[in-house]
């Protein structure tokens, strides 16, 4: 019997050995890639973790081009729409507490919302999945929001409250920053807390995210990267992106670091922010977006040989990626203070990791 048990163990031992060898090979390739990546190719920071342990962190390029200040591992970057993940988790925490039903119209919770059609027909589910029909006010109203101070979430609402819907609610995917602003109102209404206070207390602190915050556009903050826009790869002459930014909101523009976003990823996947059932609900594909499927406030990318979950953040002078490779348990965080046209900079770095980790044809 002992001999039989020994031979039964051989396949397990061989599998574990091959898995360890594969991980070592991947780590070696990643370190080689990061060591050879040039400042001229990428400006920002990169974190790589495996099995929730950081295996590499690097910084490249300049946080301030005009003052020749280099990016550091702990430099704070504007994360744009990655912020939407914080908002989604906050809403789902209230769902867990039975303070909100995902498929009831907004009038149940925001009876004074100024647009009657939205109030009577749009649901939280639709807001979380970008199927509400609301516009993306950051794009449509850019000329109105520049260089303006917004103290409260409600201050943003007047920019889009009276807009007509792009489509009947629930019928079509349209990426919507406006929808996440409305989710911010819901969080305040149902929690009795200011949105920023809620995120700090219930998302950032439980995750150990001590370097993440909502920073005013004109704030002077130590070790914060300035953003520079190439107009998404169209121009070789970079410009400061202050003109295009607003204060952080439920739809975007918090500042964070690679390590803090890794902590958020780990807390979310390990059920520290939501229970297992609600986490699984968040990560279940709900609709097809422009490129990937979406859960609740999170991308579910099934285009590769394993599922990648996370979110991107893209705006003038900003390109960020938070990616969790579910099968092989790698987490990649990429923060850049220069936008690109999809073939250079942060886009090229993200594509490298997607091919290496999730398109295994080169490694099998």
CSV table of C-alpha atoms in Angstrom, one decimal:
chain,number,residue,atom,x,y,z
A,1,UNK,CA,0.0,0.0,0.0
A,2,UNK,CA,2.9,2.4,0.8
A,3,UNK,CA,4.4,1.7,-2.6
A,4,UNK,CA,1.1,2.4,-4.3
A,5,UNK,CA,0.6,5.6,-2.4
A,6,UNK,CA,4.2,6.7,-3.4
A,7,UNK,CA,3.5,6.2,-7.1
A,8,UNK,CA,0.2,8.1,-6.8
A,9,UNK,CA,2.1,11.0,-5.4
A,10,UNK,CA,4.5,11.2,-8.3
A,11,UNK,CA,2.1,13.1,-10.6
A,12,UNK,CA,1.3,15.6,-7.9
A,13,UNK,CA,5.0,16.2,-7.2
A,14,UNK,CA,5.8,16.6,-10.9
A,15,UNK,CA,2.9,19.0,-11.3
A,16,UNK,CA,4.1,21.2,-8.3
A,17,UNK,CA,7.6,21.1,-9.6
A,18,UNK,CA,6.5,22.2,-13.1
A,19,UNK,CA,4.3,24.9,-11.6
A,20,UNK,CA,7.2,26.3,-9.6
A,21,UNK,CA,9.5,26.2,-12.6
A,22,UNK,CA,7.0,28.0,-14.7
A,23,UNK,CA,6.6,30.7,-12.1
A,24,UNK,CA,10.3,31.1,-11.8
A,25,UNK,CA,10.6,31.4,-15.6
A,26,UNK,CA,7.8,34.1,-15.7
A,27,UNK,CA,9.5,36.0,-12.8
A,28,UNK,CA,12.8,35.9,-14.7
A,29,UNK,CA,11.2,37.2,-17.9
A,30,UNK,CA,9.4,40.0,-16.0
A,31,UNK,CA,12.5,41.2,-14.2
A,32,UNK,CA,14.4,41.2,-17.5
A,33,UNK,CA,11.7,43.2,-19.2
A,34,UNK,CA,11.5,45.7,-16.4
A,35,UNK,CA,15.2,46.1,-16.2
A,36,UNK,CA,15.4,46.9,-19.9
A,37,UNK,CA,12.4,49.2,-20.1
A,38,UNK,CA,13.6,52.7,-20.8
A,39,UNK,CA,12.4,56.1,-19.4
A,40,UNK,CA,11.9,57.2,-23.0
A,41,UNK,CA,9.4,54.3,-23.5
A,42,UNK,CA,7.3,54.7,-20.3
A,43,UNK,CA,6.8,57.3,-17.6
A,44,UNK,CA,5.3,56.0,-14.4
A,45,UNK,CA,5.4,53.0,-12.0
A,46,UNK,CA,4.8,49.3,-12.3
A,47,UNK,CA,4.1,46.7,-9.6
A,48,UNK,CA,4.0,42.9,-10.2
A,49,UNK,CA,2.7,40.5,-7.5
A,50,UNK,CA,2.3,36.7,-7.5
A,51,UNK,CA,0.1,34.9,-5.0
A,52,UNK,CA,-0.5,38.2,-3.2
A,53,UNK,CA,3.2,38.8,-2.7
A,54,UNK,CA,5.0,41.7,-4.5
A,55,UNK,CA,7.8,40.4,-6.6
A,56,UNK,CA,8.8,43.5,-8.5
A,57,UNK,CA,8.3,47.3,-8.4
A,58,UNK,CA,9.9,49.9,-10.7
A,59,UNK,CA,9.7,53.6,-11.4
A,60,UNK,CA,10.5,55.3,-14.7
A,61,UNK,CA,10.5,58.8,-16.2
A,62,UNK,CA,9.6,62.1,-14.6
A,63,UNK,CA,7.0,63.1,-12.2
A,64,UNK,CA,7.7,66.7,-13.2
A,65,UNK,CA,9.2,67.3,-16.6
A,66,UNK,CA,9.8,71.0,-16.1
A,67,UNK,CA,11.6,70.5,-12.8
A,68,UNK,CA,13.3,67.3,-13.7
A,69,UNK,CA,11.8,65.3,-10.8
A,70,UNK,CA,11.9,61.6,-11.2
A,71,UNK,CA,9.0,59.2,-10.5
A,72,UNK,CA,9.5,57.1,-7.3
A,73,UNK,CA,8.0,53.8,-6.3
A,74,UNK,CA,5.6,55.6,-4.0
A,75,UNK,CA,4.8,58.5,-6.2
A,76,UNK,CA,1.0,59.4,-6.3
A,77,UNK,CA,-0.7,59.3,-9.7
A,78,UNK,CA,-4.1,60.3,-10.8
A,79,UNK,CA,-5.9,57.0,-11.3
A,80,UNK,CA,-8.9,58.4,-13.3
A,81,UNK,CA,-11.7,55.8,-13.7
A,82,UNK,CA,-10.1,53.1,-11.5
A,83,UNK,CA,-11.9,55.2,-8.8
A,84,UNK,CA,-15.1,53.7,-10.1
A,85,UNK,CA,-14.2,50.5,-8.4
A,86,UNK,CA,-14.2,52.2,-5.0
A,87,UNK,CA,-17.7,53.5,-5.8
A,88,UNK,CA,-19.0,50.1,-6.9
A,89,UNK,CA,-17.7,48.4,-3.8
A,90,UNK,CA,-19.3,51.1,-1.6
A,91,UNK,CA,-22.7,50.6,-3.3
A,92,UNK,CA,-22.4,46.8,-2.9
A,93,UNK,CA,-21.6,47.2,0.8
A,94,UNK,CA,-24.9,49.0,1.2
A,95,UNK,CA,-26.5,46.2,-0.8
A,96,UNK,CA,-25.1,43.7,1.7
A,97,UNK,CA,-26.6,45.8,4.5
A,98,UNK,CA,-30.0,45.6,2.7
A,99,UNK,CA,-30.1,49.4,2.4
A,100,UNK,CA,-30.5,49.2,-1.4
A,101,UNK,CA,-32.0,46.8,-3.9
A,102,UNK,CA,-30.1,46.7,-7.2
A,103,UNK,CA,-33.2,46.5,-9.4
A,104,UNK,CA,-35.5,49.1,-7.9
A,105,UNK,CA,-35.8,52.6,-9.6
A,106,UNK,CA,-33.9,55.5,-8.2
A,107,UNK,CA,-37.1,57.1,-6.9
A,108,UNK,CA,-37.1,54.6,-4.0
A,109,UNK,CA,-33.9,56.2,-2.7
A,110,UNK,CA,-33.5,59.6,-4.4
A,111,UNK,CA,-37.1,60.9,-4.5
A,112,UNK,CA,-35.9,64.5,-5.3
A,113,UNK,CA,-33.6,63.6,-8.2
A,114,UNK,CA,-34.3,66.4,-10.7
A,115,UNK,CA,-34.8,64.3,-13.9
A,116,UNK,CA,-38.1,62.5,-13.6
A,117,UNK,CA,-37.4,60.0,-16.4
A,118,UNK,CA,-34.2,58.9,-14.7
A,119,UNK,CA,-35.7,58.9,-11.3
A,120,UNK,CA,-38.6,56.7,-12.3
A,121,UNK,CA,-36.9,54.2,-14.6
A,122,UNK,CA,-33.1,53.9,-13.9
A,123,UNK,CA,-31.9,51.3,-11.5
A,124,UNK,CA,-28.7,50.8,-9.5
A,125,UNK,CA,-27.9,47.7,-11.6
A,126,UNK,CA,-28.0,49.8,-14.7
A,127,UNK,CA,-25.8,52.5,-13.2
A,128,UNK,CA,-23.2,50.0,-12.1
A,129,UNK,CA,-23.2,48.4,-15.6
A,130,UNK,CA,-23.2,51.6,-17.7
A,131,UNK,CA,-26.6,50.6,-19.1
A,132,UNK,CA,-28.6,53.5,-17.7
A,133,UNK,CA,-28.6,55.6,-20.9
A,134,UNK,CA,-26.9,58.5,-19.1
A,135,UNK,CA,-24.1,60.4,-20.9
A,136,UNK,CA,-20.5,60.6,-19.9
A,137,UNK,CA,-20.5,64.2,-18.6
A,138,UNK,CA,-16.7,64.4,-18.3
A,139,UNK,CA,-16.5,64.2,-22.1
A,140,UNK,CA,-19.6,66.1,-23.0
A,141,UNK,CA,-19.2,69.0,-20.6
A,142,UNK,CA,-15.4,69.3,-20.5
A,143,UNK,CA,-15.6,73.0,-21.4
A,144,UNK,CA,-17.8,73.6,-18.4
A,145,UNK,CA,-16.0,71.6,-15.8
A,146,UNK,CA,-12.4,72.9,-16.3
A,147,UNK,CA,-10.8,74.8,-13.5
A,148,UNK,CA,-14.0,74.8,-11.4
A,149,UNK,CA,-14.2,73.8,-7.8
A,150,UNK,CA,-16.8,71.2,-6.7
A,151,UNK,CA,-17.1,70.8,-3.0
A,152,UNK,CA,-20.0,68.3,-3.0
A,153,UNK,CA,-21.1,65.5,-5.2
A,154,UNK,CA,-24.4,67.2,-5.8
A,155,UNK,CA,-22.5,70.1,-7.3
A,156,UNK,CA,-21.7,67.9,-10.4
A,157,UNK,CA,-25.3,66.8,-11.0
A,158,UNK,CA,-26.5,70.1,-12.6
A,159,UNK,CA,-24.0,69.5,-15.5
A,160,UNK,CA,-26.1,66.6,-16.8
A,161,UNK,CA,-29.4,66.2,-14.8
A,162,UNK,CA,-31.5,67.7,-17.6
A,163,UNK,CA,-29.9,65.8,-20.4
A,164,UNK,CA,-32.0,63.4,-22.4
A,165,UNK,CA,-31.0,59.7,-22.3
A,166,UNK,CA,-28.9,58.1,-25.0
A,167,UNK,CA,-31.2,55.1,-25.0
A,168,UNK,CA,-34.0,53.5,-22.9
A,169,UNK,CA,-32.5,52.3,-19.6
A,170,UNK,CA,-31.2,48.7,-19.7
A,171,UNK,CA,-31.1,48.4,-23.5
A,172,UNK,CA,-27.6,49.4,-24.4
A,173,UNK,CA,-24.1,49.9,-23.0
A,174,UNK,CA,-22.9,53.5,-22.9
A,175,UNK,CA,-19.9,54.2,-20.7
A,176,UNK,CA,-21.1,56.8,-18.2
A,177,UNK,CA,-19.3,58.9,-15.7
A,178,UNK,CA,-22.7,60.6,-15.0
A,179,UNK,CA,-24.1,57.3,-13.8
A,180,UNK,CA,-21.3,56.9,-11.2
A,181,UNK,CA,-22.0,60.4,-10.0
A,182,UNK,CA,-25.6,59.4,-9.3
A,183,UNK,CA,-24.2,56.3,-7.5
A,184,UNK,CA,-22.2,58.8,-5.3
A,185,UNK,CA,-25.5,60.5,-4.4
A,186,UNK,CA,-27.0,57.1,-3.5
A,187,UNK,CA,-24.0,56.3,-1.2
A,188,UNK,CA,-24.5,59.6,0.6
A,189,UNK,CA,-28.2,59.3,0.9
A,190,UNK,CA,-28.2,55.7,2.2
A,191,UNK,CA,-25.1,55.9,4.4
A,192,UNK,CA,-25.7,59.3,5.9
A,193,UNK,CA,-22.0,60.1,5.2
A,194,UNK,CA,-20.2,62.4,2.9
A,195,UNK,CA,-19.0,60.3,-0.1
A,196,UNK,CA,-15.3,61.1,0.5
A,197,UNK,CA,-15.7,60.3,4.2
A,198,UNK,CA,-17.4,57.0,3.3
A,199,UNK,CA,-14.7,55.9,0.9
A,200,UNK,CA,-12.0,56.8,3.4
A,201,UNK,CA,-13.7,54.9,6.3
A,202,UNK,CA,-15.1,51.9,4.5
A,203,UNK,CA,-12.8,51.3,1.5
A,204,UNK,CA,-9.3,52.9,2.0
A,205,UNK,CA,-8.8,52.3,5.7
A,206,UNK,CA,-9.9,48.6,5.7
A,207,UNK,CA,-7.6,48.0,2.7
A,208,UNK,CA,-4.6,49.7,4.4
A,209,UNK,CA,-4.5,52.4,1.6
A,210,UNK,CA,-2.7,55.2,3.5
A,211,UNK,CA,-1.5,57.0,0.3
A,212,UNK,CA,-4.8,57.3,-1.6
A,213,UNK,CA,-7.0,60.4,-1.4
A,214,UNK,CA,-9.1,62.9,-3.3
A,215,UNK,CA,-6.7,65.8,-4.1
A,216,UNK,CA,-7.7,69.2,-5.3
A,217,UNK,CA,-6.3,70.0,-8.8
A,218,UNK,CA,-4.3,73.0,-7.5
A,219,UNK,CA,-3.1,71.3,-4.3
A,220,UNK,CA,0.6,71.2,-3.6
A,221,UNK,CA,1.3,67.6,-2.6
A,222,UNK,CA,4.8,66.1,-2.0
A,223,UNK,CA,5.6,63.2,-4.4
A,224,UNK,CA,2.7,63.7,-6.7
A,225,UNK,CA,3.1,63.2,-10.4
A,226,UNK,CA,2.0,65.9,-12.8
A,227,UNK,CA,0.1,64.7,-15.8
A,228,UNK,CA,1.2,65.4,-19.4
A,229,UNK,CA,-1.0,64.9,-22.4
A,230,UNK,CA,0.1,63.9,-25.9
A,231,UNK,CA,-3.6,64.1,-26.9
A,232,UNK,CA,-3.6,60.4,-26.9
A,233,UNK,CA,-0.6,59.9,-29.1
A,234,UNK,CA,-1.5,62.6,-31.6
A,235,UNK,CA,1.1,65.2,-30.6
A,236,UNK,CA,4.8,64.9,-29.8
A,237,UNK,CA,4.6,68.1,-27.8
A,238,UNK,CA,3.4,67.3,-24.3
A,239,UNK,CA,1.2,69.7,-22.3
A,240,UNK,CA,0.3,69.8,-18.6
A,241,UNK,CA,-3.2,68.3,-18.1
A,242,UNK,CA,-4.4,70.6,-15.3
A,243,UNK,CA,-6.9,72.2,-17.7
A,244,UNK,CA,-8.7,68.8,-18.1
A,245,UNK,CA,-9.0,67.8,-14.4
A,246,UNK,CA,-11.6,68.3,-11.7
A,247,UNK,CA,-11.6,67.3,-8.1
A,248,UNK,CA,-12.0,63.6,-7.5
A,249,UNK,CA,-15.5,62.2,-7.7
A,250,UNK,CA,-17.4,58.9,-7.6
A,251,UNK,CA,-16.6,58.7,-11.4
A,252,UNK,CA,-12.8,59.3,-11.2
A,253,UNK,CA,-9.7,61.2,-10.4
A,254,UNK,CA,-8.6,59.9,-7.0
A,255,UNK,CA,-4.8,59.8,-6.5
A,256,UNK,CA,-3.1,56.6,-5.5
A,257,UNK,CA,0.1,54.5,-5.7
A,258,UNK,CA,0.9,51.1,-7.1
A,259,UNK,CA,1.2,49.6,-3.7
A,260,UNK,CA,-2.1,51.0,-2.5
A,261,UNK,CA,-3.9,49.7,-5.5
A,262,UNK,CA,-2.4,46.3,-5.0
A,263,UNK,CA,-3.7,46.5,-1.4
A,264,UNK,CA,-7.2,47.3,-2.7
A,265,UNK,CA,-7.0,44.4,-5.2
A,266,UNK,CA,-6.0,42.0,-2.4
A,267,UNK,CA,-8.6,43.2,0.0
A,268,UNK,CA,-11.3,42.8,-2.6
A,269,UNK,CA,-10.3,39.4,-3.8
A,270,UNK,CA,-9.9,38.1,-0.2
A,271,UNK,CA,-13.4,39.2,0.9
A,272,UNK,CA,-12.2,42.0,3.3
A,273,UNK,CA,-14.4,44.6,1.7
A,274,UNK,CA,-17.4,42.4,0.7
A,275,UNK,CA,-18.5,39.0,1.7
A,276,UNK,CA,-17.9,36.1,-0.7
A,277,UNK,CA,-21.4,36.0,-2.2
A,278,UNK,CA,-21.4,39.7,-3.0
A,279,UNK,CA,-17.8,39.6,-4.3
A,280,UNK,CA,-18.8,36.8,-6.7
A,281,UNK,CA,-21.9,38.9,-7.7
A,282,UNK,CA,-19.6,41.9,-8.5
A,283,UNK,CA,-17.3,39.7,-10.6
A,284,UNK,CA,-20.0,37.9,-12.6
A,285,UNK,CA,-20.1,39.2,-16.2
A,286,UNK,CA,-23.3,41.3,-16.7
A,287,UNK,CA,-23.0,43.1,-20.0
A,288,UNK,CA,-20.6,43.4,-23.0
A,289,UNK,CA,-18.8,46.7,-23.1
A,290,UNK,CA,-16.8,48.2,-25.9
A,291,UNK,CA,-14.0,45.6,-25.5
A,292,UNK,CA,-14.6,43.5,-22.5
A,293,UNK,CA,-17.5,42.2,-20.4
A,294,UNK,CA,-18.4,44.0,-17.2
A,295,UNK,CA,-19.4,43.0,-13.7
A,296,UNK,CA,-20.4,45.7,-11.2
A,297,UNK,CA,-17.9,48.5,-11.7
A,298,UNK,CA,-15.2,46.1,-12.9
A,299,UNK,CA,-14.0,44.8,-16.2
A,300,UNK,CA,-14.1,41.0,-16.8
A,301,UNK,CA,-11.8,40.4,-19.7
A,302,UNK,CA,-12.2,37.0,-21.3
A,303,UNK,CA,-10.4,37.7,-24.6
A,304,UNK,CA,-7.2,35.8,-23.4
A,305,UNK,CA,-6.4,32.3,-22.1
A,306,UNK,CA,-7.4,33.3,-18.6
A,307,UNK,CA,-9.8,35.8,-17.1
A,308,UNK,CA,-8.4,39.2,-16.3
A,309,UNK,CA,-10.4,41.4,-13.9
A,310,UNK,CA,-9.7,45.0,-12.9
A,311,UNK,CA,-10.2,48.4,-14.4
A,312,UNK,CA,-8.3,51.0,-16.5
A,313,UNK,CA,-8.0,54.7,-16.0
A,314,UNK,CA,-7.5,56.9,-19.0
A,315,UNK,CA,-7.7,60.6,-19.5
A,316,UNK,CA,-5.6,63.5,-20.7
A,317,UNK,CA,-2.2,62.9,-19.1
A,318,UNK,CA,-3.3,59.7,-17.4
A,319,UNK,CA,-3.1,56.0,-18.3
A,320,UNK,CA,-3.5,53.4,-15.5
A,321,UNK,CA,-4.2,49.7,-15.4
A,322,UNK,CA,-5.1,47.4,-12.5
A,323,UNK,CA,-5.2,43.8,-13.7
A,324,UNK,CA,-5.7,40.5,-11.8
A,325,UNK,CA,-4.9,37.3,-13.7
A,326,UNK,CA,-7.2,34.9,-12.0
A,327,UNK,CA,-5.8,31.5,-13.0
A,328,UNK,CA,-2.1,32.2,-12.3
A,329,UNK,CA,-2.7,34.7,-9.5
A,330,UNK,CA,-0.7,37.6,-10.8
A,331,UNK,CA,-1.5,41.2,-10.1
A,332,UNK,CA,-0.2,43.9,-12.3
A,333,UNK,CA,-0.5,47.6,-11.5
A,334,UNK,CA,0.6,50.2,-14.0
A,335,UNK,CA,0.4,54.0,-13.3
A,336,UNK,CA,1.5,56.5,-15.9
A,337,UNK,CA,1.4,60.3,-16.1
A,338,UNK,CA,1.5,60.4,-19.9
A,339,UNK,CA,-1.4,59.3,-22.1
A,340,UNK,CA,-0.9,57.4,-25.3
A,341,UNK,CA,-2.6,56.3,-28.5
A,342,UNK,CA,-2.9,52.6,-27.6
A,343,UNK,CA,0.4,51.4,-29.0
A,344,UNK,CA,3.1,53.0,-26.8
A,345,UNK,CA,3.7,53.9,-23.2
A,346,UNK,CA,1.4,52.3,-20.6
A,347,UNK,CA,-0.6,50.6,-23.4
A,348,UNK,CA,2.5,48.8,-24.7
A,349,UNK,CA,3.5,47.7,-21.1
A,350,UNK,CA,0.0,46.4,-20.4
A,351,UNK,CA,-0.1,44.4,-23.6
A,352,UNK,CA,3.3,42.8,-22.7
A,353,UNK,CA,1.8,41.4,-19.5
A,354,UNK,CA,-1.4,40.3,-21.1
A,355,UNK,CA,0.5,38.3,-23.7
A,356,UNK,CA,3.1,36.9,-21.3
A,357,UNK,CA,0.6,35.9,-18.6
A,358,UNK,CA,-2.6,35.2,-20.4
A,359,UNK,CA,-1.7,34.3,-24.0
A,360,UNK,CA,0.3,31.3,-23.1
A,361,UNK,CA,1.0,30.0,-26.6
A,362,UNK,CA,4.5,31.4,-26.4
A,363,UNK,CA,5.3,29.6,-23.1
A,364,UNK,CA,3.6,26.3,-23.5
